[in-house]
């Protein structure tokens, strides 16, 4: 099921997500929805808070990129970056929760990751290139951190106008987005 994607001003994107204790039918369904929602947007990564669920879960599929045509879709649960290296790289990032906003983000080139997969099996792996980039972006989401929180001053100045436009509702997205939660009216 394609579900609406939460936007920048949504509080769920700014808090730490809770660890998952096991993969049950609810989590399986959520994973399916997240892939469907990501492919529909289209995007190459999506974290659970972006569909309104504050859980340590993300999905990635970068196989639409030429150099990664053979890459398999990944389900990542309760990730922990245990090491990073390979120097730092700047790369332009965007986010489905911040339509119209882009900026260069500096991140380590390589990460070592400990996580659980879709079967809740414990895994470790070293990731570089686009995998390292997307995984770090999505793991940030689980910490309540967005790529704009990592922009250097000059990059932030460049992104500010688009971010202001987004906050005031002047943006367009080719996929369903969630309206920011408002105070619940009493029935
Ligand atoms: Zn994002």
PDB file of C-alpha atoms and ligand atoms in Angstrom:
ATOM      1  CA  UNK A   1       0.000   0.000   0.000  1.00  0.00           C
ATOM      2  CA  UNK A   2       1.323   3.430  -0.939  1.00  0.00           C
ATOM      3  CA  UNK A   3       1.203   5.632   2.143  1.00  0.00           C
ATOM      4  CA  UNK A   4       1.679   9.417   2.512  1.00  0.00           C
ATOM      5  CA  UNK A   5       5.207  10.610   3.275  1.00  0.00           C
ATOM      6  CA  UNK A   6       5.686  12.852   6.302  1.00  0.00           C
ATOM      7  CA  UNK A   7       7.127  16.309   5.681  1.00  0.00           C
ATOM      8  CA  UNK A   8       9.829  18.421   7.335  1.00  0.00           C
ATOM      9  CA  UNK A   9       7.585  20.094   9.888  1.00  0.00           C
ATOM     10  CA  UNK A  10       6.228  16.774  11.177  1.00  0.00           C
ATOM     11  CA  UNK A  11       7.437  16.118  14.718  1.00  0.00           C
ATOM     12  CA  UNK A  12       7.983  12.384  14.004  1.00  0.00           C
ATOM     13  CA  UNK A  13      10.971  13.310  11.808  1.00  0.00           C
ATOM     14  CA  UNK A  14      12.712  15.111  14.653  1.00  0.00           C
ATOM     15  CA  UNK A  15      12.724  12.471  17.384  1.00  0.00           C
ATOM     16  CA  UNK A  16      14.671   9.273  17.933  1.00  0.00           C
ATOM     17  CA  UNK A  17      12.854   6.176  16.682  1.00  0.00           C
ATOM     18  CA  UNK A  18      12.282   3.135  18.912  1.00  0.00           C
ATOM     19  CA  UNK A  19      14.120  -0.179  18.430  1.00  0.00           C
ATOM     20  CA  UNK A  20      12.151  -3.091  16.959  1.00  0.00           C
ATOM     21  CA  UNK A  21      11.932  -6.251  19.090  1.00  0.00           C
ATOM     22  CA  UNK A  22      11.106  -8.750  16.372  1.00  0.00           C
ATOM     23  CA  UNK A  23       9.591  -9.098  12.916  1.00  0.00           C
ATOM     24  CA  UNK A  24       5.863  -9.809  13.145  1.00  0.00           C
ATOM     25  CA  UNK A  25       3.032  -9.425  10.621  1.00  0.00           C
ATOM     26  CA  UNK A  26       2.759  -5.694  11.367  1.00  0.00           C
ATOM     27  CA  UNK A  27       6.451  -5.104  10.599  1.00  0.00           C
ATOM     28  CA  UNK A  28       6.271  -7.273   7.454  1.00  0.00           C
ATOM     29  CA  UNK A  29       3.334  -5.229   6.223  1.00  0.00           C
ATOM     30  CA  UNK A  30       5.126  -2.000   7.074  1.00  0.00           C
ATOM     31  CA  UNK A  31       8.227  -3.112   5.116  1.00  0.00           C
ATOM     32  CA  UNK A  32       6.016  -3.904   2.097  1.00  0.00           C
ATOM     33  CA  UNK A  33       4.320  -0.490   2.311  1.00  0.00           C
ATOM     34  CA  UNK A  34       7.651   1.279   2.647  1.00  0.00           C
ATOM     35  CA  UNK A  35       9.071  -0.356  -0.501  1.00  0.00           C
ATOM     36  CA  UNK A  36       5.894   0.406  -2.441  1.00  0.00           C
ATOM     37  CA  UNK A  37       5.861   4.010  -1.231  1.00  0.00           C
ATOM     38  CA  UNK A  38       9.572   4.450  -2.009  1.00  0.00           C
ATOM     39  CA  UNK A  39       9.300   3.011  -5.546  1.00  0.00           C
ATOM     40  CA  UNK A  40       6.230   5.114  -6.248  1.00  0.00           C
ATOM     41  CA  UNK A  41       7.881   8.424  -5.257  1.00  0.00           C
ATOM     42  CA  UNK A  42      10.413   7.371  -6.663  1.00  0.00           C
ATOM     43  CA  UNK A  43      13.223   7.269  -4.128  1.00  0.00           C
ATOM     44  CA  UNK A  44      16.253   5.112  -3.292  1.00  0.00           C
ATOM     45  CA  UNK A  45      15.795   4.986   0.481  1.00  0.00           C
ATOM     46  CA  UNK A  46      13.015   5.443   3.026  1.00  0.00           C
ATOM     47  CA  UNK A  47      12.971   5.383   6.826  1.00  0.00           C
ATOM     48  CA  UNK A  48       9.948   4.394   8.939  1.00  0.00           C
ATOM     49  CA  UNK A  49       9.473   7.911  10.445  1.00  0.00           C
ATOM     50  CA  UNK A  50       8.893   9.098   6.868  1.00  0.00           C
ATOM     51  CA  UNK A  51       5.696   7.047   6.837  1.00  0.00           C
ATOM     52  CA  UNK A  52       4.766   8.214  10.337  1.00  0.00           C
ATOM     53  CA  UNK A  53       6.128   5.225  12.282  1.00  0.00           C
ATOM     54  CA  UNK A  54       8.765   6.016  14.890  1.00  0.00           C
ATOM     55  CA  UNK A  55      10.640   2.717  14.517  1.00  0.00           C
ATOM     56  CA  UNK A  56      14.276   1.771  13.800  1.00  0.00           C
ATOM     57  CA  UNK A  57      13.584   0.482  10.301  1.00  0.00           C
ATOM     58  CA  UNK A  58      14.660   1.609   6.860  1.00  0.00           C
ATOM     59  CA  UNK A  59      14.611   0.284   3.310  1.00  0.00           C
ATOM     60  CA  UNK A  60      17.094   0.974   0.512  1.00  0.00           C
ATOM     61  CA  UNK A  61      17.169   0.051  -3.167  1.00  0.00           C
ATOM     62  CA  UNK A  62      19.723   1.756  -5.368  1.00  0.00           C
ATOM     63  CA  UNK A  63      19.458  -0.685  -8.301  1.00  0.00           C
ATOM     64  CA  UNK A  64      17.907   2.053 -10.476  1.00  0.00           C
ATOM     65  CA  UNK A  65      21.371   3.649 -10.623  1.00  0.00           C
ATOM     66  CA  UNK A  66      23.465   2.426 -13.551  1.00  0.00           C
ATOM     67  CA  UNK A  67      26.544   1.454 -11.544  1.00  0.00           C
ATOM     68  CA  UNK A  68      24.410  -0.453  -9.031  1.00  0.00           C
ATOM     69  CA  UNK A  69      22.079  -2.278 -11.422  1.00  0.00           C
ATOM     70  CA  UNK A  70      22.683  -5.624  -9.666  1.00  0.00           C
ATOM     71  CA  UNK A  71      22.232  -4.305  -6.109  1.00  0.00           C
ATOM     72  CA  UNK A  72      19.587  -6.069  -4.047  1.00  0.00           C
ATOM     73  CA  UNK A  73      16.947  -4.198  -2.027  1.00  0.00           C
ATOM     74  CA  UNK A  74      17.893  -3.963   1.660  1.00  0.00           C
ATOM     75  CA  UNK A  75      15.822  -4.020   4.821  1.00  0.00           C
ATOM     76  CA  UNK A  76      17.732  -2.602   7.787  1.00  0.00           C
ATOM     77  CA  UNK A  77      16.440  -2.891  11.354  1.00  0.00           C
ATOM     78  CA  UNK A  78      18.031  -1.412  14.512  1.00  0.00           C
ATOM     79  CA  UNK A  79      21.191  -0.252  12.695  1.00  0.00           C
ATOM     80  CA  UNK A  80      24.330   0.854  14.502  1.00  0.00           C
ATOM     81  CA  UNK A  81      27.344   2.362  12.748  1.00  0.00           C
ATOM     82  CA  UNK A  82      30.291   0.708  14.484  1.00  0.00           C
ATOM     83  CA  UNK A  83      33.044   2.348  12.464  1.00  0.00           C
ATOM     84  CA  UNK A  84      33.479   4.819   9.641  1.00  0.00           C
ATOM     85  CA  UNK A  85      36.432   5.783   7.483  1.00  0.00           C
ATOM     86  CA  UNK A  86      37.785   6.295   3.994  1.00  0.00           C
ATOM     87  CA  UNK A  87      37.884  10.064   4.438  1.00  0.00           C
ATOM     88  CA  UNK A  88      34.983  12.441   3.975  1.00  0.00           C
ATOM     89  CA  UNK A  89      33.006  13.152   0.833  1.00  0.00           C
ATOM     90  CA  UNK A  90      30.619  15.959  -0.047  1.00  0.00           C
ATOM     91  CA  UNK A  91      27.622  14.977  -2.139  1.00  0.00           C
ATOM     92  CA  UNK A  92      24.348  16.675  -2.977  1.00  0.00           C
ATOM     93  CA  UNK A  93      21.424  15.167  -1.094  1.00  0.00           C
ATOM     94  CA  UNK A  94      17.696  15.567  -1.173  1.00  0.00           C
ATOM     95  CA  UNK A  95      14.933  13.870   0.790  1.00  0.00           C
ATOM     96  CA  UNK A  96      11.380  12.738   0.035  1.00  0.00           C
ATOM     97  CA  UNK A  97      10.328  14.528   3.258  1.00  0.00           C
ATOM     98  CA  UNK A  98      11.834  17.803   1.999  1.00  0.00           C
ATOM     99  CA  UNK A  99      10.616  18.139  -1.591  1.00  0.00           C
ATOM    100  CA  UNK A 100      12.430  20.883  -3.480  1.00  0.00           C
ATOM    101  CA  UNK A 101      15.334  21.160  -1.010  1.00  0.00           C
ATOM    102  CA  UNK A 102      18.884  20.093  -1.864  1.00  0.00           C
ATOM    103  CA  UNK A 103      22.320  20.624  -0.409  1.00  0.00           C
ATOM    104  CA  UNK A 104      25.853  19.257  -0.261  1.00  0.00           C
ATOM    105  CA  UNK A 105      26.342  17.046   2.793  1.00  0.00           C
ATOM    106  CA  UNK A 106      29.756  15.888   4.033  1.00  0.00           C
ATOM    107  CA  UNK A 107      29.839  12.286   5.274  1.00  0.00           C
ATOM    108  CA  UNK A 108      32.400   9.500   5.813  1.00  0.00           C
ATOM    109  CA  UNK A 109      33.014   7.506   2.615  1.00  0.00           C
ATOM    110  CA  UNK A 110      32.764   4.080   4.270  1.00  0.00           C
ATOM    111  CA  UNK A 111      30.807   2.677   7.200  1.00  0.00           C
ATOM    112  CA  UNK A 112      30.741  -0.581   9.107  1.00  0.00           C
ATOM    113  CA  UNK A 113      27.221  -1.394  10.066  1.00  0.00           C
ATOM    114  CA  UNK A 114      25.648  -3.764  12.556  1.00  0.00           C
ATOM    115  CA  UNK A 115      21.936  -4.349  11.960  1.00  0.00           C
ATOM    116  CA  UNK A 116      19.196  -6.928  11.620  1.00  0.00           C
ATOM    117  CA  UNK A 117      17.739  -7.938   8.279  1.00  0.00           C
ATOM    118  CA  UNK A 118      14.116  -8.666   7.258  1.00  0.00           C
ATOM    119  CA  UNK A 119      14.294 -12.033   9.073  1.00  0.00           C
ATOM    120  CA  UNK A 120      15.643 -10.280  12.198  1.00  0.00           C
ATOM    121  CA  UNK A 121      18.993 -12.049  11.634  1.00  0.00           C
ATOM    122  CA  UNK A 122      21.973 -10.171  13.073  1.00  0.00           C
ATOM    123  CA  UNK A 123      24.259  -8.891  10.319  1.00  0.00           C
ATOM    124  CA  UNK A 124      27.360  -6.806   9.898  1.00  0.00           C
ATOM    125  CA  UNK A 125      28.671  -5.305   6.705  1.00  0.00           C
ATOM    126  CA  UNK A 126      31.002  -2.705   5.248  1.00  0.00           C
ATOM    127  CA  UNK A 127      29.389  -0.250   2.868  1.00  0.00           C
ATOM    128  CA  UNK A 128      30.934   2.349   0.594  1.00  0.00           C
ATOM    129  CA  UNK A 129      29.936   4.463  -2.393  1.00  0.00           C
ATOM    130  CA  UNK A 130      26.224   5.167  -2.780  1.00  0.00           C
ATOM    131  CA  UNK A 131      25.322   2.468  -0.233  1.00  0.00           C
ATOM    132  CA  UNK A 132      27.276   4.294   2.482  1.00  0.00           C
ATOM    133  CA  UNK A 133      25.684   7.597   1.475  1.00  0.00           C
ATOM    134  CA  UNK A 134      22.070   6.406   1.438  1.00  0.00           C
ATOM    135  CA  UNK A 135      22.419   4.279   4.573  1.00  0.00           C
ATOM    136  CA  UNK A 136      23.874   7.197   6.556  1.00  0.00           C
ATOM    137  CA  UNK A 137      21.085   9.501   5.357  1.00  0.00           C
ATOM    138  CA  UNK A 138      18.414   6.965   6.374  1.00  0.00           C
ATOM    139  CA  UNK A 139      20.085   6.107   9.706  1.00  0.00           C
ATOM    140  CA  UNK A 140      20.060   9.842  10.479  1.00  0.00           C
ATOM    141  CA  UNK A 141      16.278   9.719  10.076  1.00  0.00           C
ATOM    142  CA  UNK A 142      16.112   7.101  12.845  1.00  0.00           C
ATOM    143  CA  UNK A 143      18.015   9.527  15.095  1.00  0.00           C
ATOM    144  CA  UNK A 144      15.596  12.332  14.295  1.00  0.00           C
ATOM    145  CA  UNK A 145      18.207  14.087  12.175  1.00  0.00           C
ATOM    146  CA  UNK A 146      17.668  15.419   8.639  1.00  0.00           C
ATOM    147  CA  UNK A 147      20.251  16.215   5.984  1.00  0.00           C
ATOM    148  CA  UNK A 148      19.607  19.949   6.384  1.00  0.00           C
ATOM    149  CA  UNK A 149      20.777  19.617  10.013  1.00  0.00           C
ATOM    150  CA  UNK A 150      24.190  18.667   8.594  1.00  0.00           C
ATOM    151  CA  UNK A 151      24.555  21.487   6.060  1.00  0.00           C
ATOM    152  CA  UNK A 152      27.491  23.819   6.506  1.00  0.00           C
ATOM    153  CA  UNK A 153      26.567  27.511   6.898  1.00  0.00           C
ATOM    154  CA  UNK A 154      27.044  28.403   3.224  1.00  0.00           C
ATOM    155  CA  UNK A 155      25.010  25.403   2.031  1.00  0.00           C
ATOM    156  CA  UNK A 156      22.299  26.223   4.555  1.00  0.00           C
ATOM    157  CA  UNK A 157      22.058  29.783   3.222  1.00  0.00           C
ATOM    158  CA  UNK A 158      21.527  28.338  -0.255  1.00  0.00           C
ATOM    159  CA  UNK A 159      18.856  25.892   0.918  1.00  0.00           C
ATOM    160  CA  UNK A 160      17.060  28.365   3.196  1.00  0.00           C
ATOM    161  CA  UNK A 161      14.699  29.788   0.563  1.00  0.00           C
ATOM    162  CA  UNK A 162      13.476  26.343  -0.521  1.00  0.00           C
ATOM    163  CA  UNK A 163      13.154  25.232   3.095  1.00  0.00           C
ATOM    164  CA  UNK A 164      11.079  28.331   3.939  1.00  0.00           C
ATOM    165  CA  UNK A 165       8.888  27.641   0.906  1.00  0.00           C
ATOM    166  CA  UNK A 166       8.365  24.056   2.053  1.00  0.00           C
ATOM    167  CA  UNK A 167       7.454  25.118   5.593  1.00  0.00           C
ATOM    168  CA  UNK A 168       4.889  27.592   4.276  1.00  0.00           C
ATOM    169  CA  UNK A 169       3.367  24.944   2.011  1.00  0.00           C
ATOM    170  CA  UNK A 170       4.756  26.257  -1.298  1.00  0.00           C
ATOM    171  CA  UNK A 171       6.163  23.070  -2.812  1.00  0.00           C
ATOM    172  CA  UNK A 172       5.136  20.352  -5.187  1.00  0.00           C
ATOM    173  CA  UNK A 173       5.571  16.614  -4.805  1.00  0.00           C
ATOM    174  CA  UNK A 174       4.665  13.915  -7.314  1.00  0.00           C
ATOM    175  CA  UNK A 175       3.723  11.521  -4.479  1.00  0.00           C
ATOM    176  CA  UNK A 176       1.220  11.575  -1.585  1.00  0.00           C
ATOM    177  CA  UNK A 177       2.393  13.571   1.422  1.00  0.00           C
ATOM    178  CA  UNK A 178       1.019  13.691   4.955  1.00  0.00           C
ATOM    179  CA  UNK A 179      -0.329  16.980   6.189  1.00  0.00           C
ATOM    180  CA  UNK A 180       1.493  18.039   9.335  1.00  0.00           C
ATOM    181  CA  UNK A 181      -0.420  16.979  12.432  1.00  0.00           C
ATOM    182  CA  UNK A 182      -2.533  19.723  13.952  1.00  0.00           C
ATOM    183  CA  UNK A 183      -4.050  19.864  17.414  1.00  0.00           C
ATOM    184  CA  UNK A 184      -6.657  17.131  17.649  1.00  0.00           C
ATOM    185  CA  UNK A 185     -10.145  18.591  17.729  1.00  0.00           C
ATOM    186  CA  UNK A 186     -12.361  17.379  20.524  1.00  0.00           C
ATOM    187  CA  UNK A 187     -15.367  15.465  19.235  1.00  0.00           C
TER     188      UNK A 187
HETATM  189 ZN1  LIG B   1      15.472  11.496   3.851  1.00  0.00          ZN
END
